[in-house]
XYZ file of C-alpha atoms in Angstrom:
764
model
C 105.179 121.962 79.662
C 108.214 122.689 81.467
C 111.458 122.026 79.171
C 114.701 119.626 81.596
C 117.542 122.040 81.719
C 119.896 121.576 78.730
C 123.247 119.727 79.932
C 125.475 122.026 78.955
C 123.864 124.745 81.892
C 126.359 125.190 84.446
C 124.493 124.007 87.573
C 123.924 120.388 88.781
C 125.631 117.538 89.505
C 128.979 116.716 88.977
C 129.349 113.235 86.900
C 131.082 111.727 90.079
C 127.929 112.806 92.178
C 125.084 111.485 89.715
C 127.550 108.219 89.915
C 127.760 108.237 93.787
C 123.890 108.472 94.171
C 123.478 106.195 91.225
C 125.938 104.092 93.158
C 122.641 103.339 95.623
C 120.114 101.176 94.034
C 123.625 99.371 92.298
C 124.633 98.203 95.714
C 121.172 97.819 97.100
C 120.453 95.975 94.497
C 124.099 93.286 93.717
C 123.466 93.076 97.810
C 119.838 91.447 97.252
C 121.268 89.384 94.741
C 124.413 88.274 96.188
C 121.781 87.538 99.154
C 119.812 85.143 97.281
C 122.085 83.132 96.523
C 123.973 82.230 98.595
C 120.972 82.469 101.135
C 117.613 80.710 101.343
C 113.900 82.105 102.071
C 112.422 83.717 103.586
C 114.785 86.115 105.162
C 113.825 87.084 108.680
C 114.648 89.579 111.243
C 113.754 91.064 114.987
C 114.546 93.912 117.343
C 112.569 95.222 119.769
C 110.391 98.431 119.421
C 107.637 99.225 121.511
C 106.528 95.663 123.089
C 103.546 97.260 125.110
C 102.117 98.270 122.140
C 102.981 95.051 119.834
C 105.354 97.174 117.952
C 108.777 95.553 117.199
C 110.937 95.951 114.128
C 109.806 92.801 111.800
C 111.224 91.814 108.936
C 110.279 89.330 106.255
C 111.491 88.204 102.958
C 109.732 85.635 100.890
C 109.681 85.268 96.875
C 107.080 87.923 96.856
C 109.195 90.304 98.214
C 112.054 89.688 96.920
C 110.106 90.129 93.183
C 109.588 93.109 94.935
C 112.991 94.215 95.705
C 114.260 93.777 92.498
C 111.643 96.017 90.601
C 112.646 98.402 93.091
C 116.407 98.731 93.021
C 116.555 97.340 89.173
C 114.154 99.967 87.838
C 115.491 102.701 90.182
C 119.118 101.823 89.262
C 117.566 102.464 85.312
C 116.000 105.695 86.498
C 119.137 106.732 88.383
C 121.736 107.080 85.385
C 118.465 108.993 82.890
C 117.979 111.069 86.048
C 121.403 112.023 85.079
C 120.963 112.963 81.564
C 117.471 114.321 81.908
C 117.721 116.789 85.003
C 121.364 117.176 83.778
C 122.403 121.214 84.987
C 119.402 121.649 86.668
C 120.366 124.066 89.948
C 117.756 121.179 91.751
C 119.045 117.671 90.464
C 120.615 117.130 94.352
C 117.291 117.112 95.929
C 115.741 114.887 92.920
C 118.197 112.198 93.966
C 117.922 112.417 97.858
C 113.825 112.451 97.550
C 114.046 109.210 94.672
C 117.023 108.147 97.887
C 114.363 108.187 100.403
C 111.913 107.303 98.340
C 113.008 104.009 97.392
C 114.159 103.075 101.166
C 110.288 103.700 102.359
C 109.064 101.041 99.213
C 112.098 98.854 100.498
C 110.234 98.739 104.178
C 106.898 98.881 102.829
C 107.224 94.309 100.584
C 109.578 93.450 103.528
C 108.040 94.892 106.616
C 106.141 92.291 108.391
C 104.663 94.306 111.050
C 101.435 96.300 110.456
C 102.695 99.396 112.289
C 106.042 99.657 110.658
C 105.056 98.350 107.368
C 102.644 101.505 107.889
C 105.236 104.133 108.957
C 107.235 103.548 105.678
C 103.691 103.420 103.611
C 102.968 107.545 104.138
C 106.786 107.766 104.194
C 106.323 106.989 100.650
C 103.222 108.821 100.643
C 105.510 111.777 102.092
C 108.372 111.149 99.729
C 105.823 110.891 96.303
C 104.523 114.300 97.537
C 107.381 116.263 97.408
C 109.102 114.499 93.954
C 105.367 114.969 91.945
C 105.997 118.753 93.926
C 109.367 118.679 91.961
C 108.936 121.889 90.306
C 106.674 123.717 93.051
C 107.366 127.419 91.311
C 104.658 125.941 89.074
C 101.142 125.913 90.170
C 100.099 122.749 87.910
C 102.619 120.641 90.077
C 101.889 122.081 93.395
C 98.576 120.873 92.540
C 99.108 117.457 91.688
C 101.171 116.895 94.240
C 98.081 118.222 97.064
C 95.582 115.985 95.430
C 97.890 112.840 95.252
C 99.097 113.147 98.536
C 95.454 113.837 99.719
C 94.160 111.387 97.907
C 96.614 108.921 98.892
C 97.312 110.327 102.803
C 93.223 110.272 103.626
C 93.925 106.106 102.224
C 96.529 105.920 104.671
C 94.438 107.116 107.649
C 91.741 104.262 106.819
C 95.227 101.643 106.232
C 96.560 102.802 109.813
C 91.884 102.491 111.728
C 91.790 99.266 109.726
C 95.381 97.820 111.063
C 94.452 98.777 114.427
C 90.800 97.038 113.915
C 92.768 93.934 112.441
C 95.674 93.617 114.736
C 93.327 93.386 118.103
C 90.467 90.701 116.343
C 94.056 89.109 116.004
C 95.862 89.697 118.212
C 99.274 90.549 117.348
C 100.519 92.508 114.668
C 102.447 90.595 113.266
C 101.613 90.264 109.097
C 102.731 86.155 108.540
C 100.662 85.186 111.973
C 97.575 87.512 111.110
C 97.499 85.381 107.603
C 97.861 81.802 108.906
C 95.560 82.465 111.236
C 92.719 84.335 108.890
C 91.591 81.593 107.081
C 90.256 79.626 110.387
C 88.953 83.074 112.160
C 85.060 83.861 112.205
C 84.251 86.653 110.007
C 83.563 89.298 112.547
C 81.849 92.514 112.387
C 85.955 93.976 113.304
C 87.683 91.830 110.768
C 85.007 92.583 108.133
C 85.725 97.004 108.855
C 88.997 95.921 108.809
C 88.604 94.618 105.511
C 86.496 97.343 104.407
C 89.506 99.639 105.460
C 92.580 98.011 104.671
C 90.835 97.953 100.675
C 89.872 101.548 101.275
C 93.882 102.647 101.800
C 95.643 99.832 99.003
C 92.734 100.983 96.332
C 93.944 104.569 96.910
C 97.202 104.184 96.693
C 97.541 101.256 92.955
C 94.701 104.584 91.864
C 91.502 102.243 91.886
C 87.883 103.143 91.033
C 86.680 105.460 92.477
C 90.114 106.813 93.739
C 91.737 107.135 89.716
C 91.907 110.242 88.958
C 95.056 111.304 90.888
C 97.798 108.705 89.489
C 97.001 110.636 85.185
C 97.668 114.410 87.564
C 100.563 113.335 88.413
C 102.081 113.363 85.010
C 103.336 117.017 86.681
C 106.476 114.996 87.968
C 109.626 114.840 86.456
C 110.103 112.141 84.200
C 112.318 110.341 86.107
C 109.650 110.543 88.989
C 106.918 109.221 87.074
C 108.839 105.731 85.453
C 110.071 105.624 88.696
C 106.691 105.838 91.011
C 104.188 104.821 88.146
C 105.395 101.675 86.448
C 107.235 99.219 88.914
C 107.236 101.108 92.799
C 104.141 103.306 94.633
C 101.386 102.725 92.720
C 101.873 98.560 93.155
C 102.110 99.120 96.271
C 98.760 99.032 97.379
C 98.626 95.525 94.730
C 101.563 94.324 96.811
C 99.392 94.344 99.845
C 96.399 93.325 98.231
C 98.483 90.021 97.651
C 100.164 89.406 100.407
C 96.798 89.881 102.839
C 94.511 87.314 100.281
C 96.156 83.960 100.989
C 94.140 85.284 105.164
C 91.127 86.773 102.889
C 90.793 85.050 99.768
C 88.049 83.283 100.222
C 85.639 86.241 101.795
C 82.985 87.254 99.621
C 83.388 90.330 100.330
C 86.950 90.070 99.164
C 86.504 88.975 96.031
C 84.048 90.573 94.637
C 85.264 93.957 95.337
C 89.093 93.265 94.086
C 87.165 91.542 90.909
C 84.154 94.565 90.768
C 86.421 97.456 91.411
C 89.530 96.345 89.115
C 87.149 95.755 86.559
C 85.859 98.686 85.916
C 89.653 100.349 87.005
C 91.093 98.160 83.877
C 87.959 99.068 81.366
C 87.362 102.553 82.261
C 91.143 104.123 82.893
C 91.884 102.656 79.164
C 88.980 104.158 77.503
C 89.865 107.209 79.376
C 93.038 107.082 77.461
C 91.227 107.995 74.282
C 91.251 111.520 75.287
C 94.363 112.111 75.843
C 96.787 114.038 73.280
C 99.996 114.107 75.624
C 101.616 110.941 75.453
C 103.210 110.742 79.192
C 99.106 110.960 80.560
C 98.204 108.433 77.933
C 100.968 106.242 79.267
C 99.419 106.822 82.996
C 95.679 106.059 81.804
C 96.999 102.499 81.115
C 98.717 102.285 84.519
C 95.577 102.695 86.356
C 94.791 100.443 83.239
C 97.168 97.622 83.861
C 96.758 98.366 88.403
C 93.065 97.405 87.430
C 93.634 94.317 85.913
C 96.223 93.315 88.640
C 93.547 93.821 91.208
C 91.142 91.808 89.444
C 93.579 89.099 89.379
C 94.024 88.839 92.885
C 90.712 88.617 93.344
C 90.810 85.538 91.035
C 90.685 82.008 92.427
C 92.173 80.132 90.192
C 95.901 78.316 90.662
C 97.320 80.381 88.048
C 96.383 83.601 88.686
C 98.989 83.731 91.241
C 101.803 83.524 88.606
C 99.575 85.835 86.866
C 99.677 88.383 89.146
C 104.153 87.610 90.170
C 104.248 87.872 85.612
C 101.992 91.419 84.987
C 103.663 92.805 87.334
C 107.358 92.412 86.264
C 106.149 92.893 82.718
C 104.876 96.220 83.128
C 107.691 97.783 84.979
C 109.971 96.558 82.279
C 107.461 97.704 79.077
C 105.990 100.987 80.945
C 109.610 102.274 82.358
C 111.035 102.599 79.043
C 107.859 103.951 77.873
C 107.869 106.487 80.167
C 111.252 107.208 79.140
C 111.176 107.533 75.938
C 107.983 109.750 76.154
C 111.066 111.795 78.829
C 113.273 111.878 75.786
C 110.599 113.406 73.332
C 110.207 115.975 75.472
C 114.008 116.517 75.740
C 114.809 116.932 72.689
C 111.697 117.937 70.945
C 110.149 120.244 73.619
C 107.072 118.572 73.396
C 105.050 115.299 74.081
C 101.700 115.802 71.896
C 101.158 113.510 70.434
C 99.613 116.057 67.099
C 103.226 117.900 66.704
C 104.567 114.999 66.801
C 105.735 112.409 63.446
C 108.144 110.156 61.530
C 110.747 110.787 64.794
C 112.929 108.233 64.374
C 115.128 110.083 62.214
C 116.345 112.635 64.043
C 116.019 109.707 67.753
C 116.713 106.188 66.630
C 118.188 105.130 69.650
C 114.687 105.949 71.346
C 112.338 104.556 68.445
C 114.335 101.748 68.649
C 113.313 101.567 72.887
C 110.087 101.897 72.006
C 109.554 99.592 69.466
C 110.685 96.911 72.140
C 108.168 98.296 74.994
C 104.916 98.883 73.088
C 105.893 95.097 71.081
C 105.466 93.847 74.636
C 103.162 95.972 75.944
C 101.056 94.774 73.183
C 101.516 91.506 74.112
C 103.655 90.537 70.852
C 105.716 86.921 70.722
C 108.461 87.081 71.902
C 108.377 89.345 74.109
C 108.031 88.690 78.020
C 104.340 91.142 77.918
C 102.778 87.856 75.386
C 104.092 85.544 78.066
C 102.701 87.701 81.177
C 99.146 87.676 78.801
C 99.337 84.009 78.432
C 99.588 83.044 81.744
C 96.217 86.018 82.666
C 94.163 83.966 79.639
C 94.675 81.125 81.326
C 93.841 82.331 84.872
C 90.768 84.194 84.404
C 89.473 80.998 81.714
C 90.144 78.643 85.226
C 89.148 81.571 87.813
C 85.846 83.133 89.138
C 85.319 85.269 86.296
C 82.409 87.513 85.718
C 81.239 89.000 82.113
C 81.764 92.411 82.738
C 85.409 91.327 83.779
C 85.162 89.354 80.658
C 84.861 92.152 79.149
C 86.973 94.257 80.719
C 89.530 92.355 79.902
C 89.277 92.561 75.702
C 88.633 96.683 76.399
C 92.151 96.911 78.066
C 93.869 94.698 76.055
C 92.775 95.727 72.401
C 93.637 99.463 73.649
C 97.070 98.858 75.142
C 97.609 97.449 72.040
C 96.212 101.029 70.700
C 98.552 102.335 73.419
C 101.675 100.704 72.383
C 101.356 101.673 68.748
C 100.968 105.434 69.553
C 104.087 105.123 71.175
C 105.798 103.316 69.421
C 104.815 104.551 65.720
C 103.096 106.842 65.677
C 104.846 109.503 66.853
C 107.730 107.669 65.367
C 107.387 106.187 62.303
C 103.723 107.810 60.804
C 103.307 111.721 60.083
C 99.797 111.047 59.814
C 98.008 114.707 59.011
C 100.209 117.731 59.462
C 102.421 115.766 62.544
C 105.860 116.702 60.720
C 109.165 115.698 63.262
C 109.773 119.216 64.893
C 113.749 120.945 62.999
C 114.991 120.862 66.739
C 114.792 117.473 67.450
C 117.674 115.568 68.437
C 118.654 112.517 70.522
C 119.754 112.512 73.663
C 123.263 110.905 75.308
C 123.618 108.185 76.321
C 122.396 108.276 79.961
C 118.928 108.840 77.742
C 119.274 105.913 75.615
C 120.959 104.136 77.660
C 117.565 103.007 80.343
C 114.641 102.117 78.266
C 117.185 100.402 75.660
C 117.935 97.925 78.652
C 115.251 97.361 80.103
C 112.953 97.460 77.082
C 115.878 94.940 75.884
C 115.564 92.603 79.646
C 111.754 92.003 78.371
C 112.737 90.636 75.319
C 115.219 88.809 76.553
C 112.774 86.996 79.354
C 110.456 85.723 76.681
C 113.114 84.711 74.538
C 114.028 82.269 77.849
C 111.337 82.738 80.336
C 112.627 79.916 82.568
C 115.611 82.955 83.545
C 112.497 83.955 86.008
C 110.638 80.883 86.770
C 111.874 80.095 90.114
C 111.341 83.980 90.974
C 107.864 84.218 89.853
C 107.205 80.914 91.812
C 108.711 82.131 95.062
C 106.136 84.761 94.384
C 103.487 82.711 93.265
C 104.106 80.110 96.282
C 103.407 83.525 98.708
C 100.599 84.492 97.069
C 99.512 81.574 97.869
C 97.000 79.654 101.453
C 99.084 76.804 102.776
C 97.317 74.134 101.089
C 97.247 75.116 97.525
C 99.834 74.127 94.224
C 101.467 76.956 92.675
C 101.504 75.639 89.064
C 103.945 77.785 86.951
C 103.643 77.407 83.493
C 106.022 79.989 81.352
C 106.100 78.623 78.396
C 103.825 79.991 76.613
C 100.601 78.588 74.269
C 100.030 78.903 70.828
C 96.378 77.537 71.214
C 93.703 79.082 72.027
C 95.993 82.114 73.807
C 97.656 82.748 70.507
C 93.485 83.146 68.726
C 93.150 84.962 71.786
C 95.838 87.689 70.743
C 94.928 87.862 67.282
C 91.944 89.188 67.787
C 92.954 91.540 70.129
C 95.728 92.766 68.059
C 93.048 93.378 64.845
C 91.124 95.379 67.829
C 93.534 96.831 69.327
C 94.724 97.661 64.791
C 90.978 98.912 64.571
C 91.511 101.533 67.745
C 94.998 102.583 66.467
C 93.476 103.549 63.134
C 90.582 104.994 64.513
C 92.199 107.201 67.102
C 92.147 110.523 66.237
C 87.633 110.170 65.435
C 87.537 108.460 68.546
C 89.086 111.527 70.674
C 87.459 114.019 68.883
C 83.744 111.579 69.829
C 85.186 111.539 73.527
C 86.180 115.708 73.320
C 82.090 116.238 72.047
C 81.741 114.807 75.598
C 83.859 116.206 77.099
C 81.568 118.610 79.281
C 79.521 115.730 80.805
C 82.439 113.619 81.627
C 84.713 116.700 83.069
C 81.009 117.399 85.538
C 80.818 113.458 86.173
C 84.270 112.688 86.796
C 85.728 112.096 90.314
C 88.479 114.842 89.517
C 85.374 117.185 88.949
C 83.836 116.337 92.478
C 86.723 116.575 93.921
C 87.863 119.327 93.205
C 84.288 120.878 93.874
C 84.796 119.311 97.430
C 88.253 121.284 97.994
C 86.364 124.670 97.153
C 83.165 123.840 99.206
C 85.299 123.805 102.252
C 86.110 127.447 102.849
C 82.503 127.705 102.394
C 81.221 124.759 105.283
C 83.749 125.652 107.219
C 82.358 129.360 107.614
C 78.842 128.344 108.300
C 79.815 126.059 110.482
C 82.234 127.630 112.787
C 78.889 130.751 112.529
C 76.834 127.727 113.784
C 79.484 126.588 116.377
C 81.152 130.163 117.499
C 78.472 132.754 117.589
C 79.308 134.130 121.000
C 76.398 132.729 123.672
C 78.145 131.484 126.607
C 74.830 129.912 127.363
C 74.554 127.860 124.464
C 77.903 126.905 124.008
C 76.769 125.181 127.797
C 73.673 123.432 126.368
C 75.749 122.079 123.371
C 78.667 121.215 126.109
C 76.242 119.702 128.101
C 74.266 118.152 125.119
C 76.946 116.330 123.951
C 78.539 114.832 126.951
C 74.659 113.409 128.101
C 74.226 111.944 124.807
C 77.599 110.349 124.512
C 77.345 108.840 128.342
C 73.828 107.489 127.267
C 75.184 105.686 124.767
C 77.641 104.008 126.140
C 75.817 103.032 129.469
C 73.158 101.718 126.024
C 76.123 99.203 124.751
C 76.444 98.023 127.754
C 73.000 97.612 128.598
C 72.524 94.037 129.458
C 75.189 94.037 131.609
C 74.148 96.718 134.010
C 74.209 95.690 137.427
C 72.364 98.082 140.248
C 73.647 98.450 144.151
C 71.725 97.024 147.287
C 69.148 99.769 148.580
C 70.005 101.364 151.650
C 68.618 104.165 153.223
C 70.186 107.524 153.214
C 70.374 109.622 156.755
C 67.533 112.726 157.072
C 71.360 114.701 156.485
C 71.414 113.354 153.431
C 67.728 113.725 152.106
C 68.050 117.980 153.525
C 71.717 118.026 151.328
C 69.361 116.743 148.201
C 66.421 118.623 148.841
C 68.696 121.964 148.702
C 70.639 120.941 146.207
C 67.314 120.253 143.984
C 65.674 123.119 145.355
C 68.623 125.645 143.973
C 68.797 123.957 140.798
C 65.019 124.542 140.241
C 64.799 128.411 141.555
C 67.428 128.939 139.470
C 65.910 127.903 136.030
C 63.195 130.299 136.698
C 65.302 133.295 138.382
C 65.477 136.348 136.230
C 66.874 139.146 138.071
C 70.864 137.758 137.557
C 71.641 138.649 141.726
C 68.733 136.551 142.679
C 69.804 133.753 140.008
C 73.615 133.689 141.776
C 72.007 133.399 144.896
C 69.564 130.747 143.978
C 72.957 128.510 142.307
C 74.616 129.281 145.441
C 72.427 126.940 147.071
C 73.281 124.214 145.210
C 77.229 124.834 146.157
C 76.094 124.738 149.808
C 73.534 122.042 149.461
C 76.935 120.080 148.479
C 78.666 120.870 151.288
C 76.071 120.177 152.928
C 76.643 115.999 150.811
C 80.064 115.785 151.644
C 79.451 117.045 155.576
C 77.055 114.054 155.831
C 79.634 111.398 153.827
C 82.107 111.444 156.065
C 84.689 114.588 154.373
C 84.469 117.494 156.359
C 87.523 118.809 155.010
C 86.175 118.287 151.362
C 82.638 120.055 152.891
C 84.561 123.286 154.811
C 86.645 123.830 151.413
C 83.415 124.066 149.617
C 81.548 126.238 152.368
C 84.526 128.786 151.651
C 84.759 128.701 148.061
C 81.559 128.997 147.832
C 80.337 132.189 149.941
C 83.632 134.169 149.059
C 82.240 133.457 145.233
C 78.918 134.103 146.418
C 79.880 137.225 148.320
C 82.166 138.968 146.242
C 80.061 138.675 143.108
C 76.921 140.243 144.302
C 79.292 142.709 145.408
C 80.495 143.029 142.022
C 76.759 143.219 140.617
C 75.567 145.350 143.227
C 78.378 148.182 142.841
C 77.697 147.744 139.065
C 74.073 148.451 139.538
C 75.065 151.711 141.741
C 76.693 153.427 138.695
C 73.762 152.236 136.229
C 75.598 149.141 135.025
C 74.986 146.033 134.699
C 70.810 145.887 134.633
C 70.173 143.779 132.007
C 67.971 141.138 133.387
C 68.719 136.751 132.687
C 66.534 135.262 130.207
C 64.451 133.150 132.351
C 63.442 129.244 131.396
C 64.807 127.750 128.663
C 63.114 124.634 128.333
C 66.057 123.183 125.641
C 68.844 124.065 129.040
C 66.802 122.261 131.385
C 65.367 119.322 129.299
C 69.323 118.944 128.827
C 69.877 119.511 132.778
C 67.497 116.884 133.485
C 69.447 114.265 130.929
C 72.708 115.630 131.516
C 71.293 114.286 135.646
C 70.025 110.871 134.914
C 72.640 109.876 132.531
C 75.621 111.053 135.355
C 73.585 109.565 138.308
C 72.481 106.034 136.087
C 76.497 105.931 135.728
C 76.799 106.909 139.662
C 74.486 104.156 140.727
C 76.288 101.469 137.901
C 80.073 102.286 139.209
C 78.953 101.968 143.067
C 77.845 98.885 142.045
C 81.162 97.662 141.160
C 83.324 95.487 143.950
C 86.193 98.432 144.872
C 89.538 97.582 143.983
C 92.521 99.363 146.687
C 94.656 98.310 145.466
C 95.966 101.660 145.306
C 94.450 102.551 148.207
C 96.606 100.288 150.077
C 99.420 101.412 148.388
C 99.454 104.463 149.418
C 98.887 103.119 152.916
C 101.781 101.282 152.839
C 104.107 103.293 151.324
C 103.192 107.021 152.963
C 105.526 106.374 155.791
C 108.250 103.980 154.821
C 109.005 106.389 151.649
C 107.535 110.048 152.154
C 107.231 109.954 156.194
C 104.204 111.239 155.938
C 101.143 109.971 157.783
C 98.171 111.916 156.335
C 97.884 109.853 153.582
C 96.065 113.148 151.244
C 99.362 114.898 151.845
C 102.042 112.812 150.853
C 99.872 112.149 147.386
C 99.986 116.497 146.689
C 103.458 116.494 148.365
C 105.367 113.176 147.599
C 103.375 110.957 145.110
C 102.237 113.798 142.794
C 104.911 116.558 143.785
C 105.684 117.389 139.589
C 101.464 117.841 139.940
C 101.204 119.896 142.635
C 103.982 122.159 142.003
C 103.141 122.503 137.932
C 99.643 123.710 139.888
C 101.715 126.535 142.596
C 103.109 127.583 139.145
C 100.069 128.542 137.531
C 98.040 129.396 140.173
C 101.678 132.162 140.824
C 101.496 133.534 137.210
C 98.279 134.204 137.078
C 98.597 136.245 140.497
C 102.197 137.768 139.527
C 100.524 138.862 135.844
C 97.249 140.369 137.901
C 99.836 142.281 139.829
C 100.892 144.353 137.024
C 96.980 144.545 135.771
C 96.073 145.973 139.644
C 99.196 148.139 140.170
C 98.320 149.765 137.458
C 94.615 150.382 137.594
C 95.833 151.523 140.964
C 97.677 153.963 138.749
C 95.360 155.629 137.519
C 93.113 156.137 139.744
C 95.165 158.214 141.753
C 95.630 160.041 138.303
C 92.721 160.684 138.258
C 91.770 161.923 141.776
C 94.694 163.975 141.266
C 93.146 165.711 138.037
C 90.247 166.495 140.127
C 91.800 167.648 143.460
């Protein structure tokens, strides 16, 4: 694994430059706190952007947005400080700071946007910037692969999210998120809204690593530790949870919504924690526990109990305050020892005392120990699940999550610092980092302890976030004072089971290793990899099937596709068909139709290419007769001229080739599939034209050109006026294409004439 550059390297940013970058999140945090002290929520800002599409720069900040903004800027400030020490001397440190700043802006835009499409714009910005952050060490193949995987999974989910937003905006008649949430509870559950719901769930699940899209997050640990601490503890992975929580007041009463969240969240929580037992890399262990926490958050969003929203807000904050420090701890261990593999680490507290202290404080909160904010979060989670409609599996998943969370906290805080199980010893070169490395984890972990001792500091914050996640007719009941009854008993059971798992960590890991081949075959990551490997094979087979070089088959495929599309549209509106009144056509129209049909039928059976050309020409001449008897003599004249020239020129070429002994191949003759497609295409076109002709003619455009041709274009021939004045640029483009084609052909003709003259001279 990559070891960051040592501080004494001569490259990298100066201290002043690092301070300037760090001032960005600190300033944002200060502005946010200042606004909270001087302005009441919600805050709104609006500016027109694309009004015709219903897309405006619309932003709204309420209690949930404030909670997310505090994590984005607060944890972001710690991450920027930590990055200065972790990558001190790195030649690309400035690039990391720029990407982190762009990512922070994208996150701020996501959690404040009140327009679906503005939210999507920032949503995709987080995907792109996270791709560059995860692939920061782009010289390493593992970093490139992890970044590609994260982008493909979250980017695909982003496309589904965009489709869901479009359907939702069309169904609700607005793209304003706050308006949609207010109207949804009283809106019927239509198929369009159901499709929008499913697509939005896919987008949110991919971003927040929910089953079956959970595999990308642990692989993203190839990123530098500051990136992991920021993206995977307080920001990007919680963006999907934020969107679900934001939409929950509108969709919360839909059974599909509630059971999808509780089902996917419960599976993710249990499976994520179980997979943590497979890992030996400390960062990957923490990553799988993050997946499990995200599953718990999604489950809580799906609950209907009045305390569920309080639990969501509390766990969002608690997780940021203990997981970011633990990622920092993993980074410090890597920085100070050169490894994160727990089998090579032990008894580090003497060499790294400040990091050990931060690990203890953060680990206590993760385990839910009393006097920590993690205990309060678990207390409100227990209360929410006891009052909500929770399936038995969700209860089991929560127990697994809580117990293994205790074991993971023990591995991160005790095993590597206070024990040396087996042959694990302190690496001889282990050393503590500087203030920039030990300060951020200590500060964040200490805040978790302070909030555990004095939870009233954040009562208003969590109350505002809970209100934003609660339907208007439900009153939020905020209770942050920990109860020492059932909650303490539940904690004791969880701690006991977690202690057993911690003690048996290595034997359990060996059991997972024995099942490793099977788990790798059925794992979603393996399915993803096999899918990528199959893409070139599928592309090659598809190309060979479609790009075969046979022009007649291309024509059949094209006409067949158009026929199916038109037929589907016609069948979709079959109930509203209206046929035109029958009027007997003239003898000339009957004759034209007979001529066209005769040419088409004869062309189907012709085997000689010259005969095929002549019979097909009957179709063109029949079309000209149609135009003549339907009042368009100018179009008929053009058709006759073009058809005559085409037949004469092509026939001359064929005759010339025959004289030279070339082009004697014969046409395939009658082909049943081509005939079937031709008949189907003609039938669909005929039905479409009949239905269109039954619709009353809208003469608005005709009247407009008739009225303005003389006064504005000074012409009485309306067709010429349209071509020369109203469609001047279009006509100029067509003329330019013809002229360029002529100029291109002129050189070829001149070259051919020169070769002929040269050949004649040699013959002479």
